Short mmCIF file of C-alpha atoms in Angstrom, two decimals:
data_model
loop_
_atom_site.label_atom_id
_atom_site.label_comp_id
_atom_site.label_asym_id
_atom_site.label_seq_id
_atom_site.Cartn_x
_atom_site.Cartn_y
_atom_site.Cartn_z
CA UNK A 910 -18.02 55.64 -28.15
CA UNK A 911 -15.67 56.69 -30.53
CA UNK A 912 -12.00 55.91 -31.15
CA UNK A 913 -9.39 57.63 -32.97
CA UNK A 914 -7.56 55.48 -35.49
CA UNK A 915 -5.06 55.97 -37.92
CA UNK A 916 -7.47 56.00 -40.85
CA UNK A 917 -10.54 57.72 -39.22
CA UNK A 918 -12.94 57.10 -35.93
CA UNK A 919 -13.93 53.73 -35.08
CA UNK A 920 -17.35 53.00 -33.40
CA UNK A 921 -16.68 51.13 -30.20
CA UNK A 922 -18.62 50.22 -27.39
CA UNK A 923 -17.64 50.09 -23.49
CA UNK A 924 -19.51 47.29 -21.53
CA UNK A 925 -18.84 47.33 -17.60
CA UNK A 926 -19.78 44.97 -14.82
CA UNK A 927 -21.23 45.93 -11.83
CA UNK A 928 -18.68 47.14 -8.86
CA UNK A 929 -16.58 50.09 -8.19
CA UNK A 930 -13.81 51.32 -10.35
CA UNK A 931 -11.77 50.88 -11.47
CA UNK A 932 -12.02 47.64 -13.13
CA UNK A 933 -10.02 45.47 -15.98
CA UNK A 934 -10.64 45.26 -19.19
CA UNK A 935 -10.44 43.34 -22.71
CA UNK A 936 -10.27 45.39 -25.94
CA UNK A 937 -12.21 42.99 -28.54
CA UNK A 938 -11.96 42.61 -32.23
CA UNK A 939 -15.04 40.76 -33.63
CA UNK A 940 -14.87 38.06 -36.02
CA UNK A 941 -16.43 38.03 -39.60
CA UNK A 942 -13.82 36.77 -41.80
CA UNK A 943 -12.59 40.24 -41.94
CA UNK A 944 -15.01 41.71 -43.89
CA UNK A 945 -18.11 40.67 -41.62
CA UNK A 946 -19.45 41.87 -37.90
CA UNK A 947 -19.28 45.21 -36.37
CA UNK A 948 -20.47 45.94 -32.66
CA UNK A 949 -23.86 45.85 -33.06
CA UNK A 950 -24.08 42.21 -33.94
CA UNK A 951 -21.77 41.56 -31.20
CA UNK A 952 -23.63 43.56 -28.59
CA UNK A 953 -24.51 39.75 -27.34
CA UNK A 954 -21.24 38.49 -27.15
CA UNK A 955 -19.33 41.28 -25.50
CA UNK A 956 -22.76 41.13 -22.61
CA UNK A 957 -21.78 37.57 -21.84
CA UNK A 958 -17.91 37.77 -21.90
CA UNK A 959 -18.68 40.78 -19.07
CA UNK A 960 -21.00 38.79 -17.07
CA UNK A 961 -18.63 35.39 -17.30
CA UNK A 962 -15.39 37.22 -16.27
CA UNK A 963 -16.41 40.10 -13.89
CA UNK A 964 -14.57 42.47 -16.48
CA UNK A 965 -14.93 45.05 -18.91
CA UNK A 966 -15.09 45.13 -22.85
CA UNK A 967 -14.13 47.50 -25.11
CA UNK A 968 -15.69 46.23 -28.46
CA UNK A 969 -14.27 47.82 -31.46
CA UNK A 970 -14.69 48.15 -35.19
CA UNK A 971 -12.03 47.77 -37.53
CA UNK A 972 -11.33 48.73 -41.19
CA UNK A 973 -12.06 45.84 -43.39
CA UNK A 974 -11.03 44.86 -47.26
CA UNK A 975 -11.44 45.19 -49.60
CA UNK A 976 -11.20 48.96 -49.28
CA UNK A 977 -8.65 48.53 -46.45
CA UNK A 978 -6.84 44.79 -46.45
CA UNK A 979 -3.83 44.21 -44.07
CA UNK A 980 -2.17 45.73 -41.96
CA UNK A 981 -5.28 48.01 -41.82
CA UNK A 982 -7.89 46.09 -38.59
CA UNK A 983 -4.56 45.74 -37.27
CA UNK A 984 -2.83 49.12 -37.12
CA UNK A 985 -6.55 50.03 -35.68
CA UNK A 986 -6.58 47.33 -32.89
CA UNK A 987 -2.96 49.12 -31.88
CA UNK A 988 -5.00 52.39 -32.14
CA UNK A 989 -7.60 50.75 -29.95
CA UNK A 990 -5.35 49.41 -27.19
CA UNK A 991 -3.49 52.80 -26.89
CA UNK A 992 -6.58 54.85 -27.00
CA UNK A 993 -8.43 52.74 -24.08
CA UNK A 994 -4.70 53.21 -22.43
CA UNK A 995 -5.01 56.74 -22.63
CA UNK A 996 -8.53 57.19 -21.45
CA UNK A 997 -8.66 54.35 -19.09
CA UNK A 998 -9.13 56.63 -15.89
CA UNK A 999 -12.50 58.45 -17.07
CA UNK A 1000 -13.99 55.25 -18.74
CA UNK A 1001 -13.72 53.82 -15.50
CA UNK A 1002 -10.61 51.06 -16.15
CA UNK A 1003 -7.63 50.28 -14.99
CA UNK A 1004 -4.69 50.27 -17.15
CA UNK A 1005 -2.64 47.82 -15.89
CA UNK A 1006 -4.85 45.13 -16.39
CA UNK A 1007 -6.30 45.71 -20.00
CA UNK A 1008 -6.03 43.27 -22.38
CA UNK A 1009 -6.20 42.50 -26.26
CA UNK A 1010 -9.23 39.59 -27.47
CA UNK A 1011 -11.07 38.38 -30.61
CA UNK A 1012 -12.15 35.38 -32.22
CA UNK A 1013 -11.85 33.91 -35.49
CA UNK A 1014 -10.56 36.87 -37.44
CA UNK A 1015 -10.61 38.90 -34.98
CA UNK A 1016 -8.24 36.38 -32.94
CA UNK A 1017 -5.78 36.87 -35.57
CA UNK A 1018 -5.72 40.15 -35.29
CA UNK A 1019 -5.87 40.22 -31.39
CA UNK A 1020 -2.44 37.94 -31.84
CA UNK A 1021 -1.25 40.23 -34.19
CA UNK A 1022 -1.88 43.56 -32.01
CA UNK A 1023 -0.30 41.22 -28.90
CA UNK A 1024 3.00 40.72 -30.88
CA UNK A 1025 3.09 44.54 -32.16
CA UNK A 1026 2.61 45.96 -28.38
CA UNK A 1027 4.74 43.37 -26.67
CA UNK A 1028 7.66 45.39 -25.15
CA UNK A 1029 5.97 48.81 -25.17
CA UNK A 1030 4.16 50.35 -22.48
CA UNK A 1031 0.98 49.39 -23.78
CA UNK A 1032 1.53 45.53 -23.78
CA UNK A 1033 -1.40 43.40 -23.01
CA UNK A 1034 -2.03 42.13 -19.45
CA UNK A 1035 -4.07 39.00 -21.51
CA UNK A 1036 -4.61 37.97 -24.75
CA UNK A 1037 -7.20 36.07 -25.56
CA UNK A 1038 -7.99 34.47 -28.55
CA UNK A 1039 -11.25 32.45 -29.42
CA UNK A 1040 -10.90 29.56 -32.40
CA UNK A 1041 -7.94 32.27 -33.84
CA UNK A 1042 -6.94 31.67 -37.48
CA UNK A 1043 -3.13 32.27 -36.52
CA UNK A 1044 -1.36 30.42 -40.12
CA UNK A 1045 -3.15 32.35 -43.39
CA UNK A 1046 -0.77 30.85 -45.63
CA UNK A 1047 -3.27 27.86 -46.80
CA UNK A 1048 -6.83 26.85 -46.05
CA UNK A 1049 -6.45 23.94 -43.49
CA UNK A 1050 -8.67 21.24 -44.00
CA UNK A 1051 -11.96 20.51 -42.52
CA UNK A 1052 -12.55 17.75 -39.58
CA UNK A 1053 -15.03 15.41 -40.11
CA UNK A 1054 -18.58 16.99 -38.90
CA UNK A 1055 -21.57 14.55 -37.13
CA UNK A 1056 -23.75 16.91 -39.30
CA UNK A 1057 -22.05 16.42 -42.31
CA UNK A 1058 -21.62 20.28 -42.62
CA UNK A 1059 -18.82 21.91 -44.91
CA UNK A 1060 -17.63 24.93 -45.55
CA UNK A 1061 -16.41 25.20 -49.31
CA UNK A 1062 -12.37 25.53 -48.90
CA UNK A 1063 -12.74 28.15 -51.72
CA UNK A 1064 -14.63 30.35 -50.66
CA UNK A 1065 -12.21 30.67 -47.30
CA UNK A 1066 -9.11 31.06 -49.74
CA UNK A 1067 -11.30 34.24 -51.47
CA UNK A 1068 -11.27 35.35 -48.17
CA UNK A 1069 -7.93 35.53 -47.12
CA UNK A 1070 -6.91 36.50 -50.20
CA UNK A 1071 -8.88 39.30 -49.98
CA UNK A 1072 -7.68 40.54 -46.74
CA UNK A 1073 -4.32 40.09 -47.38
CA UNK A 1074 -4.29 41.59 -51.13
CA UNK A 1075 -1.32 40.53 -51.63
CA UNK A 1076 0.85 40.53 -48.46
CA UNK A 1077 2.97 37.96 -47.29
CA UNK A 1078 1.00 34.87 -45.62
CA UNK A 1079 4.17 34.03 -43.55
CA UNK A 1080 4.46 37.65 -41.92
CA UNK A 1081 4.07 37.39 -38.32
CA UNK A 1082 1.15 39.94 -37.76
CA UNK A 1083 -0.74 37.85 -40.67
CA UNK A 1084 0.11 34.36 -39.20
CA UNK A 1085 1.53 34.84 -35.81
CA UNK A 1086 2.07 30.79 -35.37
CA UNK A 1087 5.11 31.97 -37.18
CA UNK A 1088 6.50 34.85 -35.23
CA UNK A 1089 10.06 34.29 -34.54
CA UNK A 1090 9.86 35.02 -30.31
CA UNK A 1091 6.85 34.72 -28.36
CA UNK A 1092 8.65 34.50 -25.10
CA UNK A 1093 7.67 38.59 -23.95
CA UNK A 1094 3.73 37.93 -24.82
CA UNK A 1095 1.18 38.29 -22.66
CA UNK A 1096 -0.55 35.18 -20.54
CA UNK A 1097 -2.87 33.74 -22.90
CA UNK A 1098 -6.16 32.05 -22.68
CA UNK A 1099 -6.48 29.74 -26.01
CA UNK A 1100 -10.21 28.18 -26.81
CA UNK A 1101 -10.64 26.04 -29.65
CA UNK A 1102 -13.52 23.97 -30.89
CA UNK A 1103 -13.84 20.23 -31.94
CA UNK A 1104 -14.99 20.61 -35.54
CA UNK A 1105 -13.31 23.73 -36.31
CA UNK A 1106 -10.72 23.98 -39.28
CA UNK A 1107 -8.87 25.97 -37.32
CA UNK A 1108 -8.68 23.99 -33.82
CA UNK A 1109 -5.08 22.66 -34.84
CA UNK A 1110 -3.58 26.67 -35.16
CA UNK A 1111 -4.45 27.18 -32.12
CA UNK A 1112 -3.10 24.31 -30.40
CA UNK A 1113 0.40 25.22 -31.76
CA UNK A 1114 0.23 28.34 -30.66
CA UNK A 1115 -0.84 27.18 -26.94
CA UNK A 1116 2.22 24.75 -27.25
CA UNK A 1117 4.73 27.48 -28.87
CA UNK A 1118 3.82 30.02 -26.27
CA UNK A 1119 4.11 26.96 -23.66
CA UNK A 1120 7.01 26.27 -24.81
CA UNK A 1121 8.42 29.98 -24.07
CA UNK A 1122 7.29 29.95 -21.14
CA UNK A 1123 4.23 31.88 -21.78
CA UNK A 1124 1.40 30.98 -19.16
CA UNK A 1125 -1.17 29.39 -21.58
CA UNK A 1126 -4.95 28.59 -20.48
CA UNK A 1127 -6.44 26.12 -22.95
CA UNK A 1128 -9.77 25.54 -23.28
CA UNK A 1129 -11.05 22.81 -25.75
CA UNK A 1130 -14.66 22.91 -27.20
CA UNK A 1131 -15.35 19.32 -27.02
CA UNK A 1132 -18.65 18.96 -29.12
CA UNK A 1133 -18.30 22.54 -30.54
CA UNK A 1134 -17.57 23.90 -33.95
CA UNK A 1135 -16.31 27.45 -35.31
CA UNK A 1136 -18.49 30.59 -33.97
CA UNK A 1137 -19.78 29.04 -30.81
CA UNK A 1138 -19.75 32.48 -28.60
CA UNK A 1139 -23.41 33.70 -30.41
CA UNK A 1140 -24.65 30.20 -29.51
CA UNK A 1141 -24.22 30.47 -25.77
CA UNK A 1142 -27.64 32.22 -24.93
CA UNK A 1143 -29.55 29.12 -26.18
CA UNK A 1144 -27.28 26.19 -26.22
CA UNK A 1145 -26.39 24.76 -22.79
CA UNK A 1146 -22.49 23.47 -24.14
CA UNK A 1147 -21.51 26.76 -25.56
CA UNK A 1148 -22.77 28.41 -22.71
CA UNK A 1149 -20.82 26.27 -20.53
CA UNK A 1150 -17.84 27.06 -22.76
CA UNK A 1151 -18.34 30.74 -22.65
CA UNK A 1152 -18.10 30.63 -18.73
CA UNK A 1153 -14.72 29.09 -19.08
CA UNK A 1154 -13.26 31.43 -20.88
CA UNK A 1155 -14.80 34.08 -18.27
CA UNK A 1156 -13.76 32.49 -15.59
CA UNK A 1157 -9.98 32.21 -16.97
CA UNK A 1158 -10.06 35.60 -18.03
CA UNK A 1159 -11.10 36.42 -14.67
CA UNK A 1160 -8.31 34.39 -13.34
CA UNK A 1161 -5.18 36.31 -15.27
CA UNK A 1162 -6.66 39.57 -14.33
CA UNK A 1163 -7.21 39.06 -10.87
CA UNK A 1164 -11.15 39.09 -10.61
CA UNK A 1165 -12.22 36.97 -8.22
CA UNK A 1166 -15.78 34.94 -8.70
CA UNK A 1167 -17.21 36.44 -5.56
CA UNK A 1168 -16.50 40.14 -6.65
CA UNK A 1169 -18.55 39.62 -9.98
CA UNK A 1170 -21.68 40.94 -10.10
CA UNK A 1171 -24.66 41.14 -12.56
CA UNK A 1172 -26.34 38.02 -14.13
CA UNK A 1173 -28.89 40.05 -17.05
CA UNK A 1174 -26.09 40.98 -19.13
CA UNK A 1175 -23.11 44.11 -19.26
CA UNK A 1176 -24.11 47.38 -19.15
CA UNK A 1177 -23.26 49.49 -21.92
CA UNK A 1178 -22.14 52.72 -22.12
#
């Protein structure tokens, strides 16, 4: 498909399950450190998210720096989430229960859409956020890693600096850990991994939303590390991991297990 966004048409794709309509839905943002991914090379991810949670995905491409730093992938996600609003009744969705997801960088800017369309009439049912990066104001350090594997903290600041070109770090859409009221958000379904960098963000944001009484589903990779959703269709713990997350994204929108169907992957439309 194609979306309409502020700064031109975004490729998207729209996976279903198998049932009647209409059926909820996720709007993901893939991650990439900003600047990486696109649809295609999330076609397997989006399939298995389907499949675990008995809902649909709307997978969407973002603008990405250095031609178009922040707020850019986020004023798109907004696009996205109004746009899948709008057509929900002839893609086959229903609009009540549509929610906002990504992981990694696409987490952060999942948050980031969350806290921009919390209070409107387009506020997420879910959000759901996969080893986020929610705090971009410094590189956090690395866990210790069985395999002895490290990413160089340098390379990550590049990164971020890039995307941000010069924004503030502390702005809540660029490090929503920091947003001053979380209390309206969505449910959220938090999943982390053991040697990921980033594992501590998002436990402080399961706690601050927690905290505001934000329904918070937490679900810790034990044995995992950073990018663990393309693992799942060869690796028995990511797999196991993946089906988690369905299963609590299942649970917030109201799909229950026995009225999933499919096991060889989304369709795609």
């Amino acid at each position: 498909m194609v979306i309409d966004g502020p700064g031109g048409r975004l490729p998207a794709r729209l996976y279903r399950p198998g049932g009647a309509d209409p059926v909820p839905g996720l709007v993901y943002f893939h991650g990439g450190g900003w600047m990486l991914g696109d649809v295609e090379s999330y076609d397997p991810v989006a399939r298995a998210l389907v499949v675990a949670s008995g809902v649909a995905v709307v997978s969407v491409d973002y603008r990405r720096p250095p031609e178009d730093p922040f707020p850019a992938a986020v004023d798109d996600a907004v696009a996205a989430v109004g746009w899948t609003v709008r057509n929900a009744r002839r893609l086959g969705l229903d609009a009540a229960r549509l929610g906002v997801a990504g992981d990694s960088a696409g987490g952060q800017i999942a948050a980031a859409a969350a806290l921009r369309l919390c209070g409107t009439g387009m506020a997420s049912a879910v959000q759901v956020l996969v080893y986020p990066a929610l705090d971009l104001r410094a590189v956090p350090p690395a866990p210790p890693d069985p395999d002895g594997l490290v990413f160089p903290p340098t390379d990550l600041r590049w990164v971020v600096e890039t995307y941000l070109d010069g924004a503030d770090p502390a702005h809540p859409e660029v490090s929503p850990l920091l947003a001053p009221e979380v209390s309206g958000l969505p449910p959220a379904v938090v999943a982390t991994a053991e040697y990921d960098r980033l594992r501590p963000q998002g436990l402080a944001y399961a706690a601050r939303l927690r905290a505001a009484g934000v329904p918070v589903t937490l679900i810790p990779g034990a044995g995992l590390d950073h990018g663990y959703l393309g693992w799942g269709s060869f690796a028995r713990r990511p797999a196991a991991a993946v089906a988690r997350i369905g299963a609590a994204v299942g649970a917030v929108l109201g799909v229950s297990p026995g009225g999933r169907r499919g096991s060889g992957g989304g369709g795609r439309r």
